[in-house]
Coordinates of C-alpha atoms in Angstrom, one line a residue:
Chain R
X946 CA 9.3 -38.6 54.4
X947 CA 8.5 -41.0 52.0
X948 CA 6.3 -43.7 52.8
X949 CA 4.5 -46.4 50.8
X950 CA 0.9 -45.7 52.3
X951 CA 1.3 -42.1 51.6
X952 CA 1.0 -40.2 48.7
X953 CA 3.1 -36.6 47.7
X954 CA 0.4 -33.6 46.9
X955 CA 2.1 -30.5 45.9
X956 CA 0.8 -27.4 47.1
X957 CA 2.4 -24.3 46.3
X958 CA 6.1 -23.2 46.3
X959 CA 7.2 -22.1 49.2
X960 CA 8.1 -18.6 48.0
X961 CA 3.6 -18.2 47.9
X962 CA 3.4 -19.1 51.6
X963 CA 5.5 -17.1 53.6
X964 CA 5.5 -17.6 57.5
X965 CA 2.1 -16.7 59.1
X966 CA 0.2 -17.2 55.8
X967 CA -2.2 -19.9 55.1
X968 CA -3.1 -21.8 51.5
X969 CA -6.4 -24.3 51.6
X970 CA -5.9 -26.7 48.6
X971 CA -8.1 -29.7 47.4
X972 CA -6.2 -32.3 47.5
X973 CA -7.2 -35.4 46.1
X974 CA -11.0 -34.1 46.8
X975 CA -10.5 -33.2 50.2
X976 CA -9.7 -29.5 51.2
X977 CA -6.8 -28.9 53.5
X978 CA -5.1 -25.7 54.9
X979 CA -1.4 -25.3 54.5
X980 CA 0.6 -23.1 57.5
X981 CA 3.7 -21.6 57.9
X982 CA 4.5 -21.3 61.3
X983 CA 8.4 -19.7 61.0
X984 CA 9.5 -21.7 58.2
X985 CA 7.4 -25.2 59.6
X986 CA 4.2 -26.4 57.5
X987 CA 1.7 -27.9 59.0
X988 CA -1.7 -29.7 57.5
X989 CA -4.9 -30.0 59.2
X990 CA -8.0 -30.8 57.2
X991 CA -10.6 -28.1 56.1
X992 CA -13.0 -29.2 58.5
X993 CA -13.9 -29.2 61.9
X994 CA -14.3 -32.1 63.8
X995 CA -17.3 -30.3 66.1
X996 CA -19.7 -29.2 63.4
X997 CA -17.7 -29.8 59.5
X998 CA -17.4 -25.8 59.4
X999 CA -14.3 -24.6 57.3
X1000 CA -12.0 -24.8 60.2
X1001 CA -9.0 -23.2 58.3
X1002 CA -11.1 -20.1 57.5
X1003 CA -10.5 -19.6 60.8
X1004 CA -8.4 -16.8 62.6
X1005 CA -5.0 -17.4 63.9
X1006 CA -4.6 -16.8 67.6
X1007 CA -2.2 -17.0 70.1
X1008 CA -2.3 -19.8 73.3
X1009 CA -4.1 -17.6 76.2
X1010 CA -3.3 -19.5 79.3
X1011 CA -3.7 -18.3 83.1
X1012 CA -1.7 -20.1 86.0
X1013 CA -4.0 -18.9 88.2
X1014 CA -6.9 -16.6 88.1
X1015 CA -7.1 -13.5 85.7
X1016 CA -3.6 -13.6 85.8
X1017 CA -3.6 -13.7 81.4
X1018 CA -1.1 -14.8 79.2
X1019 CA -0.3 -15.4 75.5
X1020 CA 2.0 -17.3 74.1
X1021 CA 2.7 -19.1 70.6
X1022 CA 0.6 -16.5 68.8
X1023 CA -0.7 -17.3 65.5
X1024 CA 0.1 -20.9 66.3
X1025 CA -4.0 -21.5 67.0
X1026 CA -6.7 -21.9 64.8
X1027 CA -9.7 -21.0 66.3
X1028 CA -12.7 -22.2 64.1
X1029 CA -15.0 -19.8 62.4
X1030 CA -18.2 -21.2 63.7
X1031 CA -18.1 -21.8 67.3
X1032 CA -14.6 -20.7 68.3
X1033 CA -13.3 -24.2 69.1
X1034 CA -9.2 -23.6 69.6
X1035 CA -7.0 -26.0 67.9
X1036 CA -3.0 -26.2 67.8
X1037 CA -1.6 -25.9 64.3
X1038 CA 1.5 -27.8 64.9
X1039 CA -0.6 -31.3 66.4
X1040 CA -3.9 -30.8 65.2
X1041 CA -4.9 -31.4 69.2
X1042 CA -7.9 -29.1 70.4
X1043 CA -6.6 -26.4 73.3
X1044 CA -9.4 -27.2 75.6
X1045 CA -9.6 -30.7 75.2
X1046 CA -6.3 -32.4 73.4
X1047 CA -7.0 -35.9 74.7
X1048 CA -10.6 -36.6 73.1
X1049 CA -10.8 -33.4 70.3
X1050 CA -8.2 -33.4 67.2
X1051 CA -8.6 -32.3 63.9
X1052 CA -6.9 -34.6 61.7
X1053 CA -3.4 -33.4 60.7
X1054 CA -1.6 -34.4 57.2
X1055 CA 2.6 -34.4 57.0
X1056 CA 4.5 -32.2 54.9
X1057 CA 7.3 -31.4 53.9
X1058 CA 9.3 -29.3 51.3
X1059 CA 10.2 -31.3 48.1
X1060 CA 13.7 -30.2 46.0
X1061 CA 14.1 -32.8 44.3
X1062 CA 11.7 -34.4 42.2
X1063 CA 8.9 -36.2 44.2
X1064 CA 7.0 -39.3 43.3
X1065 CA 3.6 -39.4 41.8
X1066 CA 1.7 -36.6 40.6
X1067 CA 4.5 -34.3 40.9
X1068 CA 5.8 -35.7 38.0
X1069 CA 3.0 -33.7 36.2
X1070 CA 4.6 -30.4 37.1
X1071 CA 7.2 -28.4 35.1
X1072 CA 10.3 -29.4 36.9
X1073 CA 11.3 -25.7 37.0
X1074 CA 8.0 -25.0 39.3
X1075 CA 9.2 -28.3 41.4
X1076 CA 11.5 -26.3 43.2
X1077 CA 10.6 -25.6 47.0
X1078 CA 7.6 -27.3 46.8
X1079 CA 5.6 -27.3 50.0
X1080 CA 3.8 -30.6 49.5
X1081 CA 1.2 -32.5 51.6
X1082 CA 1.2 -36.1 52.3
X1083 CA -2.4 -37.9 51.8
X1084 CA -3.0 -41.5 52.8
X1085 CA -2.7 -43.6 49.8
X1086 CA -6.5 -43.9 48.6
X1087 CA -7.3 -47.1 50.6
X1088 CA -8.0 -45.0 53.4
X1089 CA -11.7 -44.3 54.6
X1090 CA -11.2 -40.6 53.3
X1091 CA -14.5 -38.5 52.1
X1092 CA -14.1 -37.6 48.5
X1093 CA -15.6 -34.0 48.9
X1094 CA -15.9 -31.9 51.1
X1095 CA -18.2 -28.9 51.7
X1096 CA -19.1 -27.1 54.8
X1097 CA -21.7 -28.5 57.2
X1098 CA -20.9 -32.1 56.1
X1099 CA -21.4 -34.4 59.1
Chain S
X633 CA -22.9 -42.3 116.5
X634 CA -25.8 -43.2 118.7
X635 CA -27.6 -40.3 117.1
X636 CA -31.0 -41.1 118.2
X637 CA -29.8 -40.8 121.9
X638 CA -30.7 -36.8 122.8
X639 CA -27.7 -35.2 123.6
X640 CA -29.0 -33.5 126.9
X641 CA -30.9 -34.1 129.7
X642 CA -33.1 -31.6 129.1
X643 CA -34.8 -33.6 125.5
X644 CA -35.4 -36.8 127.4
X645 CA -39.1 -36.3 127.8
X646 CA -39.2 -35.0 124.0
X647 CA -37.7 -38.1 123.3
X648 CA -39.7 -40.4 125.5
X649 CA -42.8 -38.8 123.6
X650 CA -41.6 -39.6 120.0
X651 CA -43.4 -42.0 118.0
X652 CA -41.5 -44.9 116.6
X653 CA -40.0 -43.7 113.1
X654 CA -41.0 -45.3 110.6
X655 CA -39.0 -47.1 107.8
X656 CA -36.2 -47.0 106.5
X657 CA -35.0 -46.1 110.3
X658 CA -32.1 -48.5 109.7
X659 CA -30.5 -45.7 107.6
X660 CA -28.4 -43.1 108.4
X661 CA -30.7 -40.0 107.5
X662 CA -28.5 -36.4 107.3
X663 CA -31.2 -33.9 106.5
X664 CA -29.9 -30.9 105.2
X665 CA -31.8 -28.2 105.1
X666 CA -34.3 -27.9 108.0
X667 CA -35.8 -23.9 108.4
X668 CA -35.5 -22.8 112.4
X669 CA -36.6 -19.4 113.1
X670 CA -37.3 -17.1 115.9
X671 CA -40.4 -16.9 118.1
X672 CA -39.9 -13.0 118.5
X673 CA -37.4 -10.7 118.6
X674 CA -36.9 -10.8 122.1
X675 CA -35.1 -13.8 121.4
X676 CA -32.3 -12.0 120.2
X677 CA -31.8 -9.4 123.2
X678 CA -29.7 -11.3 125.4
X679 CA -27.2 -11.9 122.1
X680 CA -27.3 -8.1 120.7
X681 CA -25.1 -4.9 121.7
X682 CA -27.1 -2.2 123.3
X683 CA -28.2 -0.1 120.5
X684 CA -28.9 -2.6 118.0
X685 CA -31.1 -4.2 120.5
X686 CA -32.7 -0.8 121.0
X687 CA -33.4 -0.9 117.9
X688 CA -35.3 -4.0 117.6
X689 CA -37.4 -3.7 120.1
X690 CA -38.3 -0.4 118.5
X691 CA -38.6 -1.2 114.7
X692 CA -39.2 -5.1 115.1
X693 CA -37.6 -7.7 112.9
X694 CA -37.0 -7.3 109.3
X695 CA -38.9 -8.8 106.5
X696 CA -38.7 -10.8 103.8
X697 CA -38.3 -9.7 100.5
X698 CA -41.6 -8.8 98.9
X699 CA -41.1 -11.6 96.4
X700 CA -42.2 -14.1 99.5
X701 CA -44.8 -12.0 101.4
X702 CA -47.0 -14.9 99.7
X703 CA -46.5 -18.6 100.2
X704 CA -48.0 -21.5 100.2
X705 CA -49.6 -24.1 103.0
X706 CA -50.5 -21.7 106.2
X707 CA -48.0 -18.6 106.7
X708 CA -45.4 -21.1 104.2
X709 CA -45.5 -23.9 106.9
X710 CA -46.9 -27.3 107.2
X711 CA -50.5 -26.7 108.8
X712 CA -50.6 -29.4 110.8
X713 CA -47.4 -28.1 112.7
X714 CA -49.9 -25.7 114.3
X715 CA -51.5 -26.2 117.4
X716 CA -54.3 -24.4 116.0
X717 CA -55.6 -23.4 113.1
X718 CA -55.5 -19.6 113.6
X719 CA -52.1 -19.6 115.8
X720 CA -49.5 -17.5 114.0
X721 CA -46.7 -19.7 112.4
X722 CA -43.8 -18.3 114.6
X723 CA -44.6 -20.2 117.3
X724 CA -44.3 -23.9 115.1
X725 CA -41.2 -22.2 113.3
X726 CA -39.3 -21.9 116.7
X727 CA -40.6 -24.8 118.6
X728 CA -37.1 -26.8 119.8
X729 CA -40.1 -29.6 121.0
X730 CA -41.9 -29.5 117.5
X731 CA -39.0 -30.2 115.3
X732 CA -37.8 -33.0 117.6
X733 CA -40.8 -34.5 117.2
X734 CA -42.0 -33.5 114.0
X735 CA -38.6 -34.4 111.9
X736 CA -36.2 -36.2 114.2
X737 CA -38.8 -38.6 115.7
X738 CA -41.6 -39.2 113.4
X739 CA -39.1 -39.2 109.9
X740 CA -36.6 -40.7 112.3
X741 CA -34.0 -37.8 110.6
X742 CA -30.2 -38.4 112.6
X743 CA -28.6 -35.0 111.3
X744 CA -30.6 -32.0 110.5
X745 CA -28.6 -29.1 109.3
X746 CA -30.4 -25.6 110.6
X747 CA -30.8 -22.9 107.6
X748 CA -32.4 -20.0 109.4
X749 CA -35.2 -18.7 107.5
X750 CA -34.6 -15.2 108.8
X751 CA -31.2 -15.1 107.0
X752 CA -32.7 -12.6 103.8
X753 CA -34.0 -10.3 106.3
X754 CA -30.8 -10.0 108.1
X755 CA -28.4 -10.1 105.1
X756 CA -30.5 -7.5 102.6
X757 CA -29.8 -4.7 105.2
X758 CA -27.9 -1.6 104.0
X759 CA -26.4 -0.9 107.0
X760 CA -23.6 -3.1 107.4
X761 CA -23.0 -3.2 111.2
X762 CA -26.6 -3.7 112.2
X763 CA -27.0 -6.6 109.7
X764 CA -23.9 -8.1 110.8
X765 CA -25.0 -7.8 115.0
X766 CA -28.7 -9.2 113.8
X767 CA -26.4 -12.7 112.1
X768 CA -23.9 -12.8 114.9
X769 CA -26.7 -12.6 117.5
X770 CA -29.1 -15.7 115.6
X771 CA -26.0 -17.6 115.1
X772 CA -25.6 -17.3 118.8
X773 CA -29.5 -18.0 119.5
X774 CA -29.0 -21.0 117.5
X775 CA -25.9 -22.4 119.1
X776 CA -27.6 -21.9 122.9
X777 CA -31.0 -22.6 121.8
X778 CA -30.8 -25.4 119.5
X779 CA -26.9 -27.1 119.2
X780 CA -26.3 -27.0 122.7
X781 CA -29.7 -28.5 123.9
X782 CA -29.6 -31.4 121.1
X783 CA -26.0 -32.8 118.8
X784 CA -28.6 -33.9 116.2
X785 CA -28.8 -30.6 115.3
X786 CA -26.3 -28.9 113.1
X787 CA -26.4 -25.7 111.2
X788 CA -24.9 -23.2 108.7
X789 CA -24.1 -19.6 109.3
X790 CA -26.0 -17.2 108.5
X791 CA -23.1 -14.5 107.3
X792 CA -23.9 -11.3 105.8
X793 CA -22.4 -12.0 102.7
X794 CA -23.3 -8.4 101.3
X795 CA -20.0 -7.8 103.6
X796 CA -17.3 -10.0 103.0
X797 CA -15.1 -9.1 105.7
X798 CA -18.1 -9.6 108.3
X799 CA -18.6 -12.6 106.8
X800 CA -15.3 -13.8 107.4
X801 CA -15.3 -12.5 111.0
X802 CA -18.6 -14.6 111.7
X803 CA -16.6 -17.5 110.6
X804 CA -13.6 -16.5 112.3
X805 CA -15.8 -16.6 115.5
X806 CA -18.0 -19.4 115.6
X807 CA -16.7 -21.6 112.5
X808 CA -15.1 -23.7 114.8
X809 CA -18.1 -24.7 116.9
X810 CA -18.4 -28.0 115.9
X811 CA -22.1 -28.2 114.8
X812 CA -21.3 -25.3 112.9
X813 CA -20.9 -27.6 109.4
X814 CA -21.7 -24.2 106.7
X815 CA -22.3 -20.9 105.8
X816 CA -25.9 -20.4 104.5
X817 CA -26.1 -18.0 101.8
X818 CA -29.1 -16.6 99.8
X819 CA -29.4 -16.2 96.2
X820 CA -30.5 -12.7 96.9
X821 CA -27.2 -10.7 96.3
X822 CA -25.6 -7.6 94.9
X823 CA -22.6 -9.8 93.2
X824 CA -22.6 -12.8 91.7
X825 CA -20.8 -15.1 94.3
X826 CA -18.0 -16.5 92.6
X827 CA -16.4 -12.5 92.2
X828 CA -13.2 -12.0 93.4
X829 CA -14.9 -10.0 96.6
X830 CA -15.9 -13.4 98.1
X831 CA -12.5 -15.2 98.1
X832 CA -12.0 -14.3 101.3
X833 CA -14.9 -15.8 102.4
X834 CA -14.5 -19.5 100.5
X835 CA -11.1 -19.2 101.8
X836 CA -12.5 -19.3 105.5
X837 CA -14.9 -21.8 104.7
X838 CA -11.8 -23.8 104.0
X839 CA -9.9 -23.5 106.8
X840 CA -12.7 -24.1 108.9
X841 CA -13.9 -27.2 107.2
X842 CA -17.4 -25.1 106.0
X843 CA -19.8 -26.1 103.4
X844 CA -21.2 -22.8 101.4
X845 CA -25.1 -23.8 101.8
X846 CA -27.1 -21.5 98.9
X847 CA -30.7 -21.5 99.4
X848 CA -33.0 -19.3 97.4
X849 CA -34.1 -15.7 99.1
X850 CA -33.7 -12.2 98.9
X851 CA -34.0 -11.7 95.4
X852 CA -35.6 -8.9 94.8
X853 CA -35.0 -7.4 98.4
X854 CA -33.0 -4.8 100.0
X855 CA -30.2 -3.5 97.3
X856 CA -31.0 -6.8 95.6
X857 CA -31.5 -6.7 92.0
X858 CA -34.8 -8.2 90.9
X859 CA -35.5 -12.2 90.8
X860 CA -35.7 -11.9 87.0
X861 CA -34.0 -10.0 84.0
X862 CA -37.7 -8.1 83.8
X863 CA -39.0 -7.8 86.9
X864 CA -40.9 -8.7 90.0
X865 CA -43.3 -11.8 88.9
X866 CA -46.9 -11.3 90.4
X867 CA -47.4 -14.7 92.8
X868 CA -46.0 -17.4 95.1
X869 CA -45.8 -20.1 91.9
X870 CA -44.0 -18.2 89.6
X871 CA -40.8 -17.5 92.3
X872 CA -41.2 -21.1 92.7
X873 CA -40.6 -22.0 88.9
X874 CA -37.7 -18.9 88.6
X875 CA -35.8 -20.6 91.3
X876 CA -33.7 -22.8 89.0
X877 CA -32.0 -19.5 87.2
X878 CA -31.1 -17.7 90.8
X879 CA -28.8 -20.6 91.3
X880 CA -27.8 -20.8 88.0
X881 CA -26.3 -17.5 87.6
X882 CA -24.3 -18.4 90.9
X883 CA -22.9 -21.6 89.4
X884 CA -22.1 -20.0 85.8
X885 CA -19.6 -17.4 88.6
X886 CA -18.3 -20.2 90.8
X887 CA -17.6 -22.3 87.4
X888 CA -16.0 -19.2 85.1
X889 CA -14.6 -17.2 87.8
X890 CA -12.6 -20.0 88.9
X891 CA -13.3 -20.4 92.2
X892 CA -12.9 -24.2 92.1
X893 CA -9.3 -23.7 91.0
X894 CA -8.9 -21.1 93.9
X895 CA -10.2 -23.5 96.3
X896 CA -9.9 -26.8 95.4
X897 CA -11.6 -28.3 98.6
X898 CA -14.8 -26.3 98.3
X899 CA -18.0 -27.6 98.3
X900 CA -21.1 -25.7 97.5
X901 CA -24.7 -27.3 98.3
X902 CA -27.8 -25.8 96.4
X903 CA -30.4 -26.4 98.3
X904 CA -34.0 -26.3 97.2
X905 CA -32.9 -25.3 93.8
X906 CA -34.6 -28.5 92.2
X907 CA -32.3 -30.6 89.9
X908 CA -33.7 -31.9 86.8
X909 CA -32.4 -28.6 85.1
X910 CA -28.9 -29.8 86.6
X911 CA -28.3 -31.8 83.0
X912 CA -29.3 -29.0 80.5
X913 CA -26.6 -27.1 82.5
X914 CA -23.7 -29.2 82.6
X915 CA -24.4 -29.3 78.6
X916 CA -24.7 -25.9 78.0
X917 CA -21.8 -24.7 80.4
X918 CA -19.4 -27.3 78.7
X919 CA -20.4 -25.6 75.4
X920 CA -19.7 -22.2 76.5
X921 CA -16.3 -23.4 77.9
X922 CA -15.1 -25.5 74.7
X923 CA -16.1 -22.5 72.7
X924 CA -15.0 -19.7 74.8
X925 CA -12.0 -20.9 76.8
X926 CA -9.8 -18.4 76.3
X927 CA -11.3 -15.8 78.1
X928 CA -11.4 -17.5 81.2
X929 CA -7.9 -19.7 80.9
X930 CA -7.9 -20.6 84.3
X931 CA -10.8 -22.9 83.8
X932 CA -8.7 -26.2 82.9
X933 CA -11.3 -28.0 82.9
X934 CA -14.9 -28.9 81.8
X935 CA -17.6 -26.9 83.8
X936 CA -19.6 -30.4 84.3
X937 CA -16.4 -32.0 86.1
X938 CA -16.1 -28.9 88.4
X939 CA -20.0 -29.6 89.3
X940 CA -19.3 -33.5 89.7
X941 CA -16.5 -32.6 92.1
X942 CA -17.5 -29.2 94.2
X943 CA -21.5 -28.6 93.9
X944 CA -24.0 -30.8 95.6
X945 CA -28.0 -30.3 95.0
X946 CA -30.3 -31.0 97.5
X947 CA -33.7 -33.7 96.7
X948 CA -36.4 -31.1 98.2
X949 CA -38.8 -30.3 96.3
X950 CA -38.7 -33.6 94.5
X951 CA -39.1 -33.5 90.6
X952 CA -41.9 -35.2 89.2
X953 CA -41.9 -36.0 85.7
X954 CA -44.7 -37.7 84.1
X955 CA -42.4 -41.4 84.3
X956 CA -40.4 -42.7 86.7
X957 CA -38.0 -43.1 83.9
X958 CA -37.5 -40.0 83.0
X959 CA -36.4 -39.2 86.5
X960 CA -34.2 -41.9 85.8
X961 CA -32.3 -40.5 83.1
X962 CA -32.1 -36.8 84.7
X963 CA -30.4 -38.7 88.0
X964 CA -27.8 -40.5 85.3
X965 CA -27.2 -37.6 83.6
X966 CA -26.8 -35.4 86.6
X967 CA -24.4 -38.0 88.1
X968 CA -27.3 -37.8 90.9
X969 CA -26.2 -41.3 92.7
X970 CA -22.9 -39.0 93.6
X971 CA -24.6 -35.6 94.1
X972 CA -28.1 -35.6 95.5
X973 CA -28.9 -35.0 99.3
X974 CA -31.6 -35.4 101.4
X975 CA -34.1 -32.4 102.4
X976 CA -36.8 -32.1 103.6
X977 CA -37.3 -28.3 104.1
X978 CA -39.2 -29.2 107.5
X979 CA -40.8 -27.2 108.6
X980 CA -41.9 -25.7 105.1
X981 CA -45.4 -26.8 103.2
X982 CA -43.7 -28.0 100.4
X983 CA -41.8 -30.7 103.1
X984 CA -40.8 -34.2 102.1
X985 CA -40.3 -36.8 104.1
X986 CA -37.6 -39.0 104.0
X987 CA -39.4 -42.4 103.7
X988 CA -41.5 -41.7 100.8
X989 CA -38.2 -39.5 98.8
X990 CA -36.7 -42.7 99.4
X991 CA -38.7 -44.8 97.3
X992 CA -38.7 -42.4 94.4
X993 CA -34.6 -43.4 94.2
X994 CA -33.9 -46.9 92.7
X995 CA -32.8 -48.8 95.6
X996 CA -28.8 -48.5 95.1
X997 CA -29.0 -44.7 95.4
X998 CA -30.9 -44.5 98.4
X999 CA -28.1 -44.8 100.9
X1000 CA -26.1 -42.6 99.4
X1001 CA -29.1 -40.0 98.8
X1002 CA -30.2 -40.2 102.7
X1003 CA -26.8 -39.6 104.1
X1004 CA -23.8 -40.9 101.9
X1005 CA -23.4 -38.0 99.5
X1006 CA -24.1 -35.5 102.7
X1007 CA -20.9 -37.2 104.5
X1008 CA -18.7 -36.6 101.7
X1009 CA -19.6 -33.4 100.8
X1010 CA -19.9 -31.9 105.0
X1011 CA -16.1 -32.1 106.3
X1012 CA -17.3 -32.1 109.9
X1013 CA -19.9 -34.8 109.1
X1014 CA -17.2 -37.0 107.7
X1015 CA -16.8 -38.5 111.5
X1016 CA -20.1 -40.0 111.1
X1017 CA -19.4 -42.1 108.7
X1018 CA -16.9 -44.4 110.5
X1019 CA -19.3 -44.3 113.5

């Protein structure tokens, strides 16, 4: 996981996001929701690429699809976050929106679960709380980043 | 084709008589949507079973919805159509000479697709069986009376689409002719026309190669619901500005019923709907779709790409915007260069002629306007095109 333009952020432990559960964290000034799809974490930024709203205030869907018409199914459930404001879908585990993946993404972080002790700001935990640490991986602070951000931001 | 040649014997002299068309005669000019109509309805008897033909010669035709008692120019035709001033309108509306002359020759017009004007009085009829003779038998009018005397004339069905299955019967039985190019459908319905009931219908149009021609009509009439969410406006001008939602509530069905992705040949032409309401639309429809997708999955795509691919407008009656430029951006936004048509509504007051719609086009669009986009979108006019 470890890479030199990326930065370790930790979270919460794993044991305070069990599997279907959600945690938003600032990180580094910029607010981020934390899944657990069965065991996987995924990152996708607090904010919706459509209109800024708090995208991972959203509810958790499953993937309706239809081969053919009214012919409904759903798969993946709770594996889509369907934004608060005007419903936009996106997919947890790529960030990619349902209707349009190829032009609409919400920008997704890396994560990972750290045992042993991480780089950086870790360090400034107790190592006894370092444990299962679900941490997220920022861009080292080069990067274009906001530094805040609120709802309704452009 | 040699499409100014009259097909029969019998139009020579209407020929001979024809004044040289003007400008720009050196294009292919497909008009598609041109309003035939019946001189009386003893034109019909020869076409009807017994006791439906009883019964028009004792009740008469059926009218119009009461939403187009009133029109404009004289009786809703060009006045100087008439012979006289005071002559009833039927006789213009019917004359096989007069729209030879009128469109073919004077606007020098190659194709002109017949929409029968008496469609929303047949099709708003309860009683399925005599509204299904009354089509059948103008369908059959037309094809002796007008396709058979002249191939420049073409024409849609009228169906009763208040009946699926006697729609697809008419289809059945005379989709095949082949200046049969459509289906013409009023706005006026029951349903909403991309519903499930009408598959069946778009299925045949399919197979036989048919364009599904909506015009507005009948709103309002028969066991129509009214033209607008409350109520019956009061005059001619205000059906005329409502038009734009009749055919927007059909293209919100087509696009979220999925009746593109059922029938991924079909092409639907709105005619007379107007256009520069066409970008608003695709907007607001690709809106809906990225916010509500799932609940209608089997849209895959945006609405505006369905329009770009299945649904045609028609240029009659022309917008006019205060700038020619802002007609400009409307055409790019609508994707116009690939999805206007020609009309000229002939033989209708609110007519416009091919030569001066032209001009209103910037010059790269106009071949595709006058007859390009109209052989694309027509399956049995694609073998003009290589002619």
């Amino acid at each position: 996981m470890a890479s030199p333009a990326l930065e370790p952020f930790p979270v919460c432990r794993t044991a305070e996001l069990p599997p279907g559960s959600r945690r938003i964290a600032e990180l580094r000034g910029i607010s981020i929701g934390v899944f657990n799809l069965a065991g996987q974490y995924f990152a996708l930024r607090n904010r919706c690429p459509h209109r800024s709203a708090p995208l991972c205030e959203g509810r958790l869907m499953g993937l309706v699809k239809a081969d053919q018409a009214y012919a409904y199914t759903t798969e993946r459930e709770g594996e889509i976050l369907r934004c608060p404001w005007h419903g936009w879908e996106f997919d947890i585990r790529t960030g990619r929106s349902v209707a349009l993946p190829e032009t609409i993404r919400s920008k997704c972080y890396q994560t990972s679960v750290e045992r042993s002790e991480p780089e950086g700001r870790v360090d400034t935990y107790p190592v006894s709380q370092r444990e299962d640490m679900v941490v997220v991986w920022l861009p080292k602070p080069a990067s274009t980043e906001r530094a805040r951000d609120r709802p309704g931001d452009p | 084709m040699k499409s100014d040649e009259p097909a029969s014997a019998g139009s020579d002299a209407a020929a001979a008589k024809r004044p040289a068309a003007p400008s720009p005669q050196t294009e292919l000019i497909i008009d598609t949507d041109v309003h035939h109509s019946l001189a009386a309805k003893e034109d019909l008897y020869p076409f009807l079973p017994s006791h439906s033909r009883e019964r028009l010669a004792e009740h008469g035709l059926p009218r119009l919805g009461n939403v187009y008692y009133q029109n404009g120019g004289y009786q809703g035709i060009r006045a100087d159509c008439l012979k006289s001033p005071d002559e009833d309108s039927a006789a213009a509306r019917s004359s096989f000479s007069l729209f030879q002359e009128k469109l073919l020759g004077a606007c020098g017009v190659n194709v002109a697709i017949l929409n029968g004007e008496l469609t929303a009085a047949f099709v708003t009829l309860a009683d399925a069986d005599y509204s299904a003779d009354l089509c059948r038998a103008f369908n059959d009018w037309t094809v002796a009376n007008w396709l058979s005397k002249d191939d420049r004339f073409r024409c849609a069905l009228t169906v009763p689409m208040h009946q699926p299955e006697a729609a697809v019967r008419e289809i059945e039985r005379l989709g095949g002719h082949p200046g049969v190019v459509g289906i013409y459908v009023i706005c006026g319905s029951p349903r909403l026309y991309g519903q499930r009931c009408f598959d069946r219908v778009y299925a045949a149009c399919v197979e036989h190669g048919l364009v599904v021609a909506l015009h507005f009509s009948g709103e309002g009439a028969g066991m129509n619901p009214p033209p607008t969410a409350a109520g019956f406006p009061s005059y001619y001008a205000e059906t005329y500005l409502l038009r734009p939602q009749f055919y927007q509530a059909h293209l919100s069905s087509f696009l979220f019923e999925g009746t593109f992705e059922k029938f991924p040949s079909l092409r639907v032409v709105f005619l007379e709907s107007g256009f520069a309401w066409v970008p608003a639309f695709r907007w607001r429809a690709d809106t809906a779709w990225k916010a509500l997708r799932s609940q209608t999955p089997w849209v895959k795509r945006l609405p505006s790409e369905y329009i770009d691919a299945h649904v045609r407008f028609s240029t009659q009656p022309m917008e006019e915007p205060a700038s020619a430029q802002a007609l400009g951006e409307v055409l790019e936004w609508m994707h116009g260069a690939n999805s206007l048509m020609f009309a000229s509504d002939f033989p209708h007051w609110d007519f416009d002629a091919p030569a001066t719609v032209a001009q209103c086009f910037p010059a790269a669009m106009r071949r595709q306007v006058l007859s390009g986009n109209a052989l694309q979108t027509y399956p049995k006019l694609h073998g003009l095109a290589r002619a």
